[in-house]
């Protein structure tokens, strides 16, 4: 797409959003041209909070399906659209409602903490949802004598055990994008760029090893946490261990600083299914409406509200 076509389409998207009274929410991993037309770009927690608070008539969610589902549950009176309904999440697909019911039956009395990267059906079986932005605070809010079933991301679970000192019973799921960022990627970079700060998402396969480095230059953060950290830091160079879409936002928010992806392969094909064209079509043709069965939504709501309130 030429620059002129791109900016024409961006203007079309903005005009349609105004006409339809729709707010455009985009995750930090979205392609640059989608991030640039959004009303808010953020992490799962920030976008959920905005979805709950917005006064717009409709929400167009430029992210993956579980995020749009969460917005539907939080704002049942609004229309929630997703530009591509097939934008899934391999981590959310790693546990079903049925599997969670069986797991709970094996651990009677345990508290269930689900990462927000789960389906509405799994959230309906959950006591507390959390995101990478508030997972530590959520675990700390649970009485120490209660067993916690944590799902579905094992790397986030292992990191939480370390930072909270709590023993968790962890589901062995993983995100294929983050699990693919290996300790060897980090080691190579740390040798090549000893002056750089390392920003690591807790879903990464390398997150637990990074902590073992005991290194004050390594920071385990949610995507929004990375942006806030880089902006506030007095340092100038950062290595980024998460999906590469975040680099656009980092460059935009801290243009004077240097950011490099630890792994150029860290690309989420689901996040990239949302394009500017599909966003335009979504607003123009009022598709694809994201619905959640009312009974499931009602059961999932309490766990999501707890997530919004904590941290
Ligand atoms: P954040 O909540 O940190 O934005 O992460 C969401 C996600 O899907 C990470 O892969
Ligand atoms: Fe899911 Fe991983 Fe993509 Fe995040 S990066 S949306 S966890 S598949």
PDB file of C-alpha atoms and ligand atoms in Angstrom:
ATOM      1  CA  UNK A   1       0.000   0.000   0.000  1.00  0.00           C
ATOM      2  CA  UNK A   2       1.408   3.436  -0.878  1.00  0.00           C
ATOM      3  CA  UNK A   3       1.654   6.099   1.828  1.00  0.00           C
ATOM      4  CA  UNK A   4      -1.165   8.071   0.173  1.00  0.00           C
ATOM      5  CA  UNK A   5      -3.488   5.018   0.049  1.00  0.00           C
ATOM      6  CA  UNK A   6      -2.627   4.211   3.643  1.00  0.00           C
ATOM      7  CA  UNK A   7      -3.426   7.659   4.937  1.00  0.00           C
ATOM      8  CA  UNK A   8      -6.656   7.784   2.889  1.00  0.00           C
ATOM      9  CA  UNK A   9      -7.735   4.500   4.452  1.00  0.00           C
ATOM     10  CA  UNK A  10      -6.770   5.733   7.921  1.00  0.00           C
ATOM     11  CA  UNK A  11      -8.928   8.840   7.384  1.00  0.00           C
ATOM     12  CA  UNK A  12     -11.785   6.611   6.221  1.00  0.00           C
ATOM     13  CA  UNK A  13     -11.458   4.511   9.383  1.00  0.00           C
ATOM     14  CA  UNK A  14     -11.467   7.596  11.625  1.00  0.00           C
ATOM     15  CA  UNK A  15     -14.513   9.014   9.827  1.00  0.00           C
ATOM     16  CA  UNK A  16     -16.423   5.734  10.107  1.00  0.00           C
ATOM     17  CA  UNK A  17     -15.558   5.462  13.802  1.00  0.00           C
ATOM     18  CA  UNK A  18     -16.916   8.983  14.430  1.00  0.00           C
ATOM     19  CA  UNK A  19     -20.059   8.332  12.394  1.00  0.00           C
ATOM     20  CA  UNK A  20     -20.720   5.026  14.200  1.00  0.00           C
ATOM     21  CA  UNK A  21     -19.715   6.334  17.649  1.00  0.00           C
ATOM     22  CA  UNK A  22     -17.194   3.518  17.967  1.00  0.00           C
ATOM     23  CA  UNK A  23     -14.018   3.483  20.028  1.00  0.00           C
ATOM     24  CA  UNK A  24     -11.047   1.666  18.454  1.00  0.00           C
ATOM     25  CA  UNK A  25      -8.958  -0.279  20.963  1.00  0.00           C
ATOM     26  CA  UNK A  26      -5.683  -1.829  19.780  1.00  0.00           C
ATOM     27  CA  UNK A  27      -3.240  -4.131  21.508  1.00  0.00           C
ATOM     28  CA  UNK A  28       0.467  -3.259  21.607  1.00  0.00           C
ATOM     29  CA  UNK A  29       1.191  -6.122  19.136  1.00  0.00           C
ATOM     30  CA  UNK A  30      -1.005  -4.738  16.353  1.00  0.00           C
ATOM     31  CA  UNK A  31       0.525  -3.646  13.036  1.00  0.00           C
ATOM     32  CA  UNK A  32       1.683   0.021  13.043  1.00  0.00           C
ATOM     33  CA  UNK A  33      -1.040   1.334  10.709  1.00  0.00           C
ATOM     34  CA  UNK A  34      -3.738  -0.076  13.003  1.00  0.00           C
ATOM     35  CA  UNK A  35      -2.069   1.235  16.180  1.00  0.00           C
ATOM     36  CA  UNK A  36      -1.901   4.676  14.553  1.00  0.00           C
ATOM     37  CA  UNK A  37      -5.683   4.984  14.036  1.00  0.00           C
ATOM     38  CA  UNK A  38      -6.677   3.588  17.434  1.00  0.00           C
ATOM     39  CA  UNK A  39      -8.170   5.686  20.236  1.00  0.00           C
ATOM     40  CA  UNK A  40      -6.182   3.652  22.731  1.00  0.00           C
ATOM     41  CA  UNK A  41      -3.234   1.300  22.305  1.00  0.00           C
ATOM     42  CA  UNK A  42      -2.370  -0.743  25.364  1.00  0.00           C
ATOM     43  CA  UNK A  43      -1.925  -4.051  27.166  1.00  0.00           C
ATOM     44  CA  UNK A  44      -4.686  -6.502  28.072  1.00  0.00           C
ATOM     45  CA  UNK A  45      -5.366  -4.824  31.409  1.00  0.00           C
ATOM     46  CA  UNK A  46      -5.505  -1.253  30.094  1.00  0.00           C
ATOM     47  CA  UNK A  47      -7.722  -2.240  27.172  1.00  0.00           C
ATOM     48  CA  UNK A  48     -10.109  -4.183  29.444  1.00  0.00           C
ATOM     49  CA  UNK A  49     -10.367  -1.180  31.762  1.00  0.00           C
ATOM     50  CA  UNK A  50     -11.141   1.086  28.799  1.00  0.00           C
ATOM     51  CA  UNK A  51     -13.702  -1.399  27.448  1.00  0.00           C
ATOM     52  CA  UNK A  52     -15.462  -1.290  30.819  1.00  0.00           C
ATOM     53  CA  UNK A  53     -15.343   2.515  31.074  1.00  0.00           C
ATOM     54  CA  UNK A  54     -16.014   3.764  27.534  1.00  0.00           C
ATOM     55  CA  UNK A  55     -19.140   5.751  26.768  1.00  0.00           C
ATOM     56  CA  UNK A  56     -19.016   4.968  23.045  1.00  0.00           C
ATOM     57  CA  UNK A  57     -21.847   2.963  21.497  1.00  0.00           C
ATOM     58  CA  UNK A  58     -19.507   0.337  20.074  1.00  0.00           C
ATOM     59  CA  UNK A  59     -16.014  -1.050  20.599  1.00  0.00           C
ATOM     60  CA  UNK A  60     -13.883  -2.265  17.707  1.00  0.00           C
ATOM     61  CA  UNK A  61     -11.298  -4.551  19.250  1.00  0.00           C
ATOM     62  CA  UNK A  62      -8.059  -4.804  17.295  1.00  0.00           C
ATOM     63  CA  UNK A  63      -6.543  -7.713  19.151  1.00  0.00           C
ATOM     64  CA  UNK A  64      -7.284 -11.388  19.544  1.00  0.00           C
ATOM     65  CA  UNK A  65     -10.633 -13.042  20.164  1.00  0.00           C
ATOM     66  CA  UNK A  66     -10.400 -13.557  23.946  1.00  0.00           C
ATOM     67  CA  UNK A  67      -9.751  -9.813  24.362  1.00  0.00           C
ATOM     68  CA  UNK A  68     -12.888  -8.924  22.397  1.00  0.00           C
ATOM     69  CA  UNK A  69     -14.856 -11.522  24.379  1.00  0.00           C
ATOM     70  CA  UNK A  70     -13.670  -9.925  27.623  1.00  0.00           C
ATOM     71  CA  UNK A  71     -14.837  -6.529  26.332  1.00  0.00           C
ATOM     72  CA  UNK A  72     -18.264  -8.035  25.501  1.00  0.00           C
ATOM     73  CA  UNK A  73     -18.596  -9.412  29.027  1.00  0.00           C
ATOM     74  CA  UNK A  74     -17.546  -6.086  30.563  1.00  0.00           C
ATOM     75  CA  UNK A  75     -19.815  -3.968  28.347  1.00  0.00           C
ATOM     76  CA  UNK A  76     -22.877  -6.104  27.611  1.00  0.00           C
ATOM     77  CA  UNK A  77     -24.898  -3.103  26.366  1.00  0.00           C
ATOM     78  CA  UNK A  78     -22.376  -2.217  23.680  1.00  0.00           C
ATOM     79  CA  UNK A  79     -21.674  -3.803  20.336  1.00  0.00           C
ATOM     80  CA  UNK A  80     -18.177  -5.302  20.256  1.00  0.00           C
ATOM     81  CA  UNK A  81     -16.676  -5.917  16.832  1.00  0.00           C
ATOM     82  CA  UNK A  82     -13.512  -7.777  15.875  1.00  0.00           C
ATOM     83  CA  UNK A  83     -12.120  -7.176  12.362  1.00  0.00           C
ATOM     84  CA  UNK A  84     -11.188 -10.869  11.958  1.00  0.00           C
ATOM     85  CA  UNK A  85     -13.054 -13.467  14.054  1.00  0.00           C
ATOM     86  CA  UNK A  86     -10.325 -16.053  13.398  1.00  0.00           C
ATOM     87  CA  UNK A  87      -7.718 -14.074  15.338  1.00  0.00           C
ATOM     88  CA  UNK A  88      -7.269 -16.662  18.102  1.00  0.00           C
ATOM     89  CA  UNK A  89      -4.535 -17.325  20.662  1.00  0.00           C
ATOM     90  CA  UNK A  90      -2.552 -20.553  21.019  1.00  0.00           C
ATOM     91  CA  UNK A  91      -2.275 -20.000  24.765  1.00  0.00           C
ATOM     92  CA  UNK A  92      -6.039 -19.535  25.227  1.00  0.00           C
ATOM     93  CA  UNK A  93      -6.523 -22.724  23.172  1.00  0.00           C
ATOM     94  CA  UNK A  94      -4.356 -24.735  25.568  1.00  0.00           C
ATOM     95  CA  UNK A  95      -7.199 -25.371  28.053  1.00  0.00           C
ATOM     96  CA  UNK A  96     -10.937 -25.931  27.584  1.00  0.00           C
ATOM     97  CA  UNK A  97     -13.770 -25.448  30.052  1.00  0.00           C
ATOM     98  CA  UNK A  98     -14.124 -29.220  30.300  1.00  0.00           C
ATOM     99  CA  UNK A  99     -10.424 -29.702  31.125  1.00  0.00           C
ATOM    100  CA  UNK A 100     -10.644 -27.019  33.804  1.00  0.00           C
ATOM    101  CA  UNK A 101     -13.717 -28.654  35.370  1.00  0.00           C
ATOM    102  CA  UNK A 102     -11.800 -31.942  35.567  1.00  0.00           C
ATOM    103  CA  UNK A 103      -8.729 -30.225  37.056  1.00  0.00           C
ATOM    104  CA  UNK A 104     -10.881 -28.479  39.688  1.00  0.00           C
ATOM    105  CA  UNK A 105     -12.498 -31.796  40.600  1.00  0.00           C
ATOM    106  CA  UNK A 106      -9.010 -33.163  41.359  1.00  0.00           C
ATOM    107  CA  UNK A 107      -8.276 -30.153  43.649  1.00  0.00           C
ATOM    108  CA  UNK A 108     -11.417 -29.511  45.710  1.00  0.00           C
ATOM    109  CA  UNK A 109     -11.400 -26.166  47.539  1.00  0.00           C
ATOM    110  CA  UNK A 110      -8.617 -24.648  45.414  1.00  0.00           C
ATOM    111  CA  UNK A 111      -8.879 -21.070  44.129  1.00  0.00           C
ATOM    112  CA  UNK A 112      -8.670 -20.794  40.345  1.00  0.00           C
ATOM    113  CA  UNK A 113      -6.612 -17.935  38.887  1.00  0.00           C
ATOM    114  CA  UNK A 114      -6.806 -17.700  35.104  1.00  0.00           C
ATOM    115  CA  UNK A 115      -4.680 -15.518  32.925  1.00  0.00           C
ATOM    116  CA  UNK A 116      -6.885 -13.309  30.767  1.00  0.00           C
ATOM    117  CA  UNK A 117      -5.657 -15.294  27.722  1.00  0.00           C
ATOM    118  CA  UNK A 118      -8.476 -17.824  28.126  1.00  0.00           C
ATOM    119  CA  UNK A 119     -11.902 -18.379  26.576  1.00  0.00           C
ATOM    120  CA  UNK A 120     -15.069 -17.048  28.211  1.00  0.00           C
ATOM    121  CA  UNK A 121     -16.001 -20.650  29.077  1.00  0.00           C
ATOM    122  CA  UNK A 122     -12.765 -21.037  31.070  1.00  0.00           C
ATOM    123  CA  UNK A 123     -13.298 -17.653  32.739  1.00  0.00           C
ATOM    124  CA  UNK A 124     -16.755 -18.854  33.796  1.00  0.00           C
ATOM    125  CA  UNK A 125     -15.017 -21.594  35.853  1.00  0.00           C
ATOM    126  CA  UNK A 126     -12.544 -19.092  37.366  1.00  0.00           C
ATOM    127  CA  UNK A 127     -12.380 -17.197  40.671  1.00  0.00           C
ATOM    128  CA  UNK A 128      -9.875 -14.489  39.646  1.00  0.00           C
ATOM    129  CA  UNK A 129      -8.647 -13.453  36.226  1.00  0.00           C
ATOM    130  CA  UNK A 130      -5.339 -11.633  35.922  1.00  0.00           C
ATOM    131  CA  UNK A 131      -3.107 -10.193  33.234  1.00  0.00           C
ATOM    132  CA  UNK A 132       0.672  -9.961  33.149  1.00  0.00           C
ATOM    133  CA  UNK A 133       0.167  -6.373  34.415  1.00  0.00           C
ATOM    134  CA  UNK A 134      -1.416  -7.404  37.738  1.00  0.00           C
ATOM    135  CA  UNK A 135      -0.806 -11.169  38.167  1.00  0.00           C
ATOM    136  CA  UNK A 136       1.498 -10.668  41.183  1.00  0.00           C
ATOM    137  CA  UNK A 137      -1.042  -8.432  42.953  1.00  0.00           C
ATOM    138  CA  UNK A 138      -3.833 -10.940  42.257  1.00  0.00           C
ATOM    139  CA  UNK A 139      -1.862 -13.854  43.764  1.00  0.00           C
ATOM    140  CA  UNK A 140      -0.976 -11.691  46.776  1.00  0.00           C
ATOM    141  CA  UNK A 141      -4.673 -10.885  47.303  1.00  0.00           C
ATOM    142  CA  UNK A 142      -5.467 -14.576  47.949  1.00  0.00           C
ATOM    143  CA  UNK A 143      -5.165 -15.924  51.519  1.00  0.00           C
ATOM    144  CA  UNK A 144      -1.888 -17.805  52.012  1.00  0.00           C
ATOM    145  CA  UNK A 145      -3.523 -21.008  53.222  1.00  0.00           C
ATOM    146  CA  UNK A 146      -5.485 -21.578  49.997  1.00  0.00           C
ATOM    147  CA  UNK A 147      -4.259 -23.795  47.183  1.00  0.00           C
ATOM    148  CA  UNK A 148      -4.104 -21.879  43.881  1.00  0.00           C
ATOM    149  CA  UNK A 149      -4.643 -23.463  40.468  1.00  0.00           C
ATOM    150  CA  UNK A 150      -2.908 -21.142  38.022  1.00  0.00           C
ATOM    151  CA  UNK A 151      -3.572 -21.420  34.286  1.00  0.00           C
ATOM    152  CA  UNK A 152      -2.807 -21.653  31.447  1.00  0.00           C
ATOM    153  CA  UNK A 153       0.728 -20.214  31.055  1.00  0.00           C
ATOM    154  CA  UNK A 154       3.448 -22.243  32.780  1.00  0.00           C
ATOM    155  CA  UNK A 155       6.186 -19.637  32.343  1.00  0.00           C
ATOM    156  CA  UNK A 156       4.061 -16.892  33.878  1.00  0.00           C
ATOM    157  CA  UNK A 157       3.188 -19.361  36.667  1.00  0.00           C
ATOM    158  CA  UNK A 158       6.851 -20.157  37.388  1.00  0.00           C
ATOM    159  CA  UNK A 159       7.700 -16.442  37.446  1.00  0.00           C
ATOM    160  CA  UNK A 160       4.801 -15.793  39.846  1.00  0.00           C
ATOM    161  CA  UNK A 161       6.045 -18.503  42.197  1.00  0.00           C
ATOM    162  CA  UNK A 162       9.423 -16.768  42.305  1.00  0.00           C
ATOM    163  CA  UNK A 163       8.178 -13.222  42.844  1.00  0.00           C
ATOM    164  CA  UNK A 164       5.448 -14.062  45.354  1.00  0.00           C
ATOM    165  CA  UNK A 165       7.165 -16.943  47.172  1.00  0.00           C
ATOM    166  CA  UNK A 166       3.863 -18.887  46.855  1.00  0.00           C
ATOM    167  CA  UNK A 167       3.581 -22.475  45.648  1.00  0.00           C
ATOM    168  CA  UNK A 168       1.148 -22.662  42.728  1.00  0.00           C
ATOM    169  CA  UNK A 169      -0.364 -25.646  40.972  1.00  0.00           C
ATOM    170  CA  UNK A 170       0.371 -24.728  37.366  1.00  0.00           C
ATOM    171  CA  UNK A 171      -1.263 -25.756  34.070  1.00  0.00           C
ATOM    172  CA  UNK A 172       1.402 -26.643  31.499  1.00  0.00           C
ATOM    173  CA  UNK A 173       0.258 -24.323  28.688  1.00  0.00           C
ATOM    174  CA  UNK A 174       2.448 -21.939  26.733  1.00  0.00           C
ATOM    175  CA  UNK A 175       2.318 -19.246  24.091  1.00  0.00           C
ATOM    176  CA  UNK A 176       4.199 -20.501  21.029  1.00  0.00           C
ATOM    177  CA  UNK A 177       5.524 -16.994  20.287  1.00  0.00           C
ATOM    178  CA  UNK A 178       6.993 -16.322  23.733  1.00  0.00           C
ATOM    179  CA  UNK A 179       8.064 -19.906  24.405  1.00  0.00           C
ATOM    180  CA  UNK A 180      10.111 -19.574  21.204  1.00  0.00           C
ATOM    181  CA  UNK A 181      12.268 -16.808  22.706  1.00  0.00           C
ATOM    182  CA  UNK A 182      15.041 -18.970  24.125  1.00  0.00           C
ATOM    183  CA  UNK A 183      17.711 -18.333  26.761  1.00  0.00           C
ATOM    184  CA  UNK A 184      20.256 -18.572  23.906  1.00  0.00           C
ATOM    185  CA  UNK A 185      18.661 -15.490  22.256  1.00  0.00           C
ATOM    186  CA  UNK A 186      19.078 -13.564  25.498  1.00  0.00           C
ATOM    187  CA  UNK A 187      22.637 -14.745  26.060  1.00  0.00           C
ATOM    188  CA  UNK A 188      23.691 -13.762  22.548  1.00  0.00           C
ATOM    189  CA  UNK A 189      22.244 -10.293  23.004  1.00  0.00           C
ATOM    190  CA  UNK A 190      23.632  -9.768  26.442  1.00  0.00           C
ATOM    191  CA  UNK A 191      27.093 -10.528  25.072  1.00  0.00           C
ATOM    192  CA  UNK A 192      26.595  -8.208  22.077  1.00  0.00           C
ATOM    193  CA  UNK A 193      24.964  -5.343  23.999  1.00  0.00           C
ATOM    194  CA  UNK A 194      26.272  -5.278  27.559  1.00  0.00           C
ATOM    195  CA  UNK A 195      25.103  -1.674  27.943  1.00  0.00           C
ATOM    196  CA  UNK A 196      21.426  -2.447  27.227  1.00  0.00           C
ATOM    197  CA  UNK A 197      18.505  -2.961  29.628  1.00  0.00           C
ATOM    198  CA  UNK A 198      16.575  -6.172  28.969  1.00  0.00           C
ATOM    199  CA  UNK A 199      12.751  -6.010  28.944  1.00  0.00           C
ATOM    200  CA  UNK A 200      11.180  -9.488  29.154  1.00  0.00           C
ATOM    201  CA  UNK A 201       7.509 -10.503  29.016  1.00  0.00           C
ATOM    202  CA  UNK A 202       6.733 -13.123  31.712  1.00  0.00           C
ATOM    203  CA  UNK A 203       5.234 -15.480  29.090  1.00  0.00           C
ATOM    204  CA  UNK A 204       8.716 -15.949  27.626  1.00  0.00           C
ATOM    205  CA  UNK A 205      10.399 -19.315  27.849  1.00  0.00           C
ATOM    206  CA  UNK A 206      13.454 -17.437  29.055  1.00  0.00           C
ATOM    207  CA  UNK A 207      11.747 -15.426  31.836  1.00  0.00           C
ATOM    208  CA  UNK A 208      12.634 -17.791  34.662  1.00  0.00           C
ATOM    209  CA  UNK A 209      16.241 -18.075  33.483  1.00  0.00           C
ATOM    210  CA  UNK A 210      16.482 -14.267  33.249  1.00  0.00           C
ATOM    211  CA  UNK A 211      15.546 -14.026  36.892  1.00  0.00           C
ATOM    212  CA  UNK A 212      18.187 -16.590  37.691  1.00  0.00           C
ATOM    213  CA  UNK A 213      20.710 -14.166  36.199  1.00  0.00           C
ATOM    214  CA  UNK A 214      19.970 -12.024  39.280  1.00  0.00           C
ATOM    215  CA  UNK A 215      20.833  -9.102  37.085  1.00  0.00           C
ATOM    216  CA  UNK A 216      19.556  -5.601  37.827  1.00  0.00           C
ATOM    217  CA  UNK A 217      19.424  -4.844  34.083  1.00  0.00           C
ATOM    218  CA  UNK A 218      16.713  -7.502  33.499  1.00  0.00           C
ATOM    219  CA  UNK A 219      13.093  -6.395  33.947  1.00  0.00           C
ATOM    220  CA  UNK A 220      10.098  -8.763  33.687  1.00  0.00           C
ATOM    221  CA  UNK A 221       7.145  -6.643  32.574  1.00  0.00           C
ATOM    222  CA  UNK A 222       3.769  -6.640  30.817  1.00  0.00           C
ATOM    223  CA  UNK A 223       3.725  -4.935  27.412  1.00  0.00           C
ATOM    224  CA  UNK A 224       2.475  -1.649  28.899  1.00  0.00           C
ATOM    225  CA  UNK A 225       4.961  -2.050  31.760  1.00  0.00           C
ATOM    226  CA  UNK A 226       7.750  -2.132  29.145  1.00  0.00           C
ATOM    227  CA  UNK A 227       6.587   1.132  27.618  1.00  0.00           C
ATOM    228  CA  UNK A 228       6.278   2.893  30.973  1.00  0.00           C
ATOM    229  CA  UNK A 229       9.655   1.568  32.082  1.00  0.00           C
ATOM    230  CA  UNK A 230      11.475   2.653  28.896  1.00  0.00           C
ATOM    231  CA  UNK A 231       9.932   6.127  29.024  1.00  0.00           C
ATOM    232  CA  UNK A 232      10.876   6.682  32.655  1.00  0.00           C
ATOM    233  CA  UNK A 233      14.354   5.118  32.472  1.00  0.00           C
ATOM    234  CA  UNK A 234      17.493   7.236  32.270  1.00  0.00           C
ATOM    235  CA  UNK A 235      18.994   4.504  30.036  1.00  0.00           C
ATOM    236  CA  UNK A 236      19.100   4.731  26.241  1.00  0.00           C
ATOM    237  CA  UNK A 237      19.279   1.187  24.911  1.00  0.00           C
ATOM    238  CA  UNK A 238      16.762  -1.633  25.416  1.00  0.00           C
ATOM    239  CA  UNK A 239      16.523  -5.251  24.279  1.00  0.00           C
ATOM    240  CA  UNK A 240      12.919  -6.337  23.989  1.00  0.00           C
ATOM    241  CA  UNK A 241      11.835  -9.954  24.578  1.00  0.00           C
ATOM    242  CA  UNK A 242       8.218 -10.092  23.426  1.00  0.00           C
ATOM    243  CA  UNK A 243       6.172  -9.932  20.223  1.00  0.00           C
ATOM    244  CA  UNK A 244       7.842  -7.467  17.853  1.00  0.00           C
ATOM    245  CA  UNK A 245       4.711  -5.337  17.273  1.00  0.00           C
ATOM    246  CA  UNK A 246       5.524  -3.484  20.468  1.00  0.00           C
ATOM    247  CA  UNK A 247       8.592  -1.890  18.875  1.00  0.00           C
ATOM    248  CA  UNK A 248       6.389   0.545  16.940  1.00  0.00           C
ATOM    249  CA  UNK A 249       4.848   1.860  20.130  1.00  0.00           C
ATOM    250  CA  UNK A 250       8.211   1.985  21.931  1.00  0.00           C
ATOM    251  CA  UNK A 251       9.784   3.999  19.093  1.00  0.00           C
ATOM    252  CA  UNK A 252       6.799   6.318  19.075  1.00  0.00           C
ATOM    253  CA  UNK A 253       6.698   6.910  22.836  1.00  0.00           C
ATOM    254  CA  UNK A 254      10.454   7.202  23.333  1.00  0.00           C
ATOM    255  CA  UNK A 255      11.840   8.280  19.934  1.00  0.00           C
ATOM    256  CA  UNK A 256      15.221   9.296  21.307  1.00  0.00           C
ATOM    257  CA  UNK A 257      15.936   5.768  22.632  1.00  0.00           C
ATOM    258  CA  UNK A 258      17.153   2.596  20.929  1.00  0.00           C
ATOM    259  CA  UNK A 259      15.055  -0.587  20.968  1.00  0.00           C
ATOM    260  CA  UNK A 260      15.981  -3.977  19.498  1.00  0.00           C
ATOM    261  CA  UNK A 261      14.002  -7.215  19.343  1.00  0.00           C
ATOM    262  CA  UNK A 262      15.738 -10.128  21.065  1.00  0.00           C
ATOM    263  CA  UNK A 263      14.098 -12.406  18.476  1.00  0.00           C
ATOM    264  CA  UNK A 264      12.840 -11.167  15.099  1.00  0.00           C
ATOM    265  CA  UNK A 265      10.886 -14.443  14.861  1.00  0.00           C
ATOM    266  CA  UNK A 266       8.635 -13.437  17.751  1.00  0.00           C
ATOM    267  CA  UNK A 267       5.611 -12.611  15.612  1.00  0.00           C
ATOM    268  CA  UNK A 268       2.063 -13.543  16.626  1.00  0.00           C
ATOM    269  CA  UNK A 269       0.273 -14.545  13.426  1.00  0.00           C
ATOM    270  CA  UNK A 270      -3.082 -14.095  15.175  1.00  0.00           C
ATOM    271  CA  UNK A 271      -2.427 -10.481  16.152  1.00  0.00           C
ATOM    272  CA  UNK A 272      -1.245  -9.831  12.592  1.00  0.00           C
ATOM    273  CA  UNK A 273      -4.540 -11.113  11.142  1.00  0.00           C
ATOM    274  CA  UNK A 274      -6.034  -7.709  11.955  1.00  0.00           C
ATOM    275  CA  UNK A 275      -5.255  -5.334   9.089  1.00  0.00           C
ATOM    276  CA  UNK A 276      -6.258  -1.734   8.410  1.00  0.00           C
ATOM    277  CA  UNK A 277      -8.465  -2.916   5.563  1.00  0.00           C
ATOM    278  CA  UNK A 278     -10.289  -5.416   7.769  1.00  0.00           C
ATOM    279  CA  UNK A 279     -10.708  -2.701  10.410  1.00  0.00           C
ATOM    280  CA  UNK A 280     -12.274  -0.418   7.785  1.00  0.00           C
ATOM    281  CA  UNK A 281     -14.579  -3.220   6.586  1.00  0.00           C
ATOM    282  CA  UNK A 282     -15.514  -4.021  10.165  1.00  0.00           C
ATOM    283  CA  UNK A 283     -16.702  -0.451  10.817  1.00  0.00           C
ATOM    284  CA  UNK A 284     -18.328  -0.045   7.407  1.00  0.00           C
ATOM    285  CA  UNK A 285     -20.159  -3.388   7.353  1.00  0.00           C
ATOM    286  CA  UNK A 286     -20.666  -3.700  11.143  1.00  0.00           C
ATOM    287  CA  UNK A 287     -18.922  -7.057  11.459  1.00  0.00           C
ATOM    288  CA  UNK A 288     -17.902  -9.305  13.166  1.00  0.00           C
ATOM    289  CA  UNK A 289     -20.055  -8.953  16.258  1.00  0.00           C
ATOM    290  CA  UNK A 290     -18.572 -10.787  19.251  1.00  0.00           C
ATOM    291  CA  UNK A 291     -21.146 -12.484  21.453  1.00  0.00           C
ATOM    292  CA  UNK A 292     -20.904 -14.520  24.636  1.00  0.00           C
ATOM    293  CA  UNK A 293     -23.729 -16.711  25.895  1.00  0.00           C
ATOM    294  CA  UNK A 294     -25.437 -14.750  28.713  1.00  0.00           C
ATOM    295  CA  UNK A 295     -25.132 -17.610  31.205  1.00  0.00           C
ATOM    296  CA  UNK A 296     -21.357 -17.936  30.547  1.00  0.00           C
ATOM    297  CA  UNK A 297     -20.916 -14.145  30.609  1.00  0.00           C
ATOM    298  CA  UNK A 298     -22.688 -13.870  33.957  1.00  0.00           C
ATOM    299  CA  UNK A 299     -20.449 -16.542  35.491  1.00  0.00           C
ATOM    300  CA  UNK A 300     -17.256 -15.051  34.000  1.00  0.00           C
ATOM    301  CA  UNK A 301     -18.029 -11.489  35.044  1.00  0.00           C
ATOM    302  CA  UNK A 302     -17.035 -11.766  38.724  1.00  0.00           C
ATOM    303  CA  UNK A 303     -13.538 -13.077  37.898  1.00  0.00           C
ATOM    304  CA  UNK A 304     -13.022 -10.323  35.306  1.00  0.00           C
ATOM    305  CA  UNK A 305     -14.268  -7.608  37.675  1.00  0.00           C
ATOM    306  CA  UNK A 306     -11.737  -8.799  40.269  1.00  0.00           C
ATOM    307  CA  UNK A 307      -9.015  -8.502  37.610  1.00  0.00           C
ATOM    308  CA  UNK A 308     -10.047  -4.923  36.764  1.00  0.00           C
ATOM    309  CA  UNK A 309     -10.098  -3.927  40.440  1.00  0.00           C
ATOM    310  CA  UNK A 310      -6.761  -5.386  41.559  1.00  0.00           C
ATOM    311  CA  UNK A 311      -3.354  -3.845  40.880  1.00  0.00           C
TER     312      UNK A 311
HETATM  313  P1  LIG B   1      -0.078  -8.069  27.842  1.00  0.00           P
HETATM  314  O1  LIG B   1      -1.250  -8.179  28.737  1.00  0.00           O
HETATM  315  O2  LIG B   1       1.214  -7.897  28.582  1.00  0.00           O
HETATM  316  O3  LIG B   1      -0.304  -6.985  26.834  1.00  0.00           O
HETATM  317  O4  LIG B   1       0.108  -9.431  27.028  1.00  0.00           O
HETATM  318  C1  LIG B   1      -0.916 -10.001  26.269  1.00  0.00           C
HETATM  319  C2  LIG B   1      -0.454 -11.107  25.442  1.00  0.00           C
HETATM  320  O5  LIG B   1      -1.197 -11.716  24.701  1.00  0.00           O
HETATM  321  C3  LIG B   1       0.919 -11.484  25.544  1.00  0.00           C
HETATM  322  O6  LIG B   1       1.200 -12.435  24.588  1.00  0.00           O
HETATM  323 FE1  LIG B   2      -1.733 -15.503  22.363  1.00  0.00          FE
HETATM  324 FE2  LIG B   2       0.909 -15.651  22.305  1.00  0.00          FE
HETATM  325 FE3  LIG B   2      -0.371 -14.281  20.430  1.00  0.00          FE
HETATM  326 FE4  LIG B   2      -0.237 -13.328  22.966  1.00  0.00          FE
HETATM  327  S1  LIG B   2       1.448 -13.616  21.537  1.00  0.00           S
HETATM  328  S2  LIG B   2      -2.051 -13.409  21.649  1.00  0.00           S
HETATM  329  S3  LIG B   2      -0.355 -15.250  24.109  1.00  0.00           S
HETATM  330  S4  LIG B   2      -0.524 -16.507  20.781  1.00  0.00           S
END
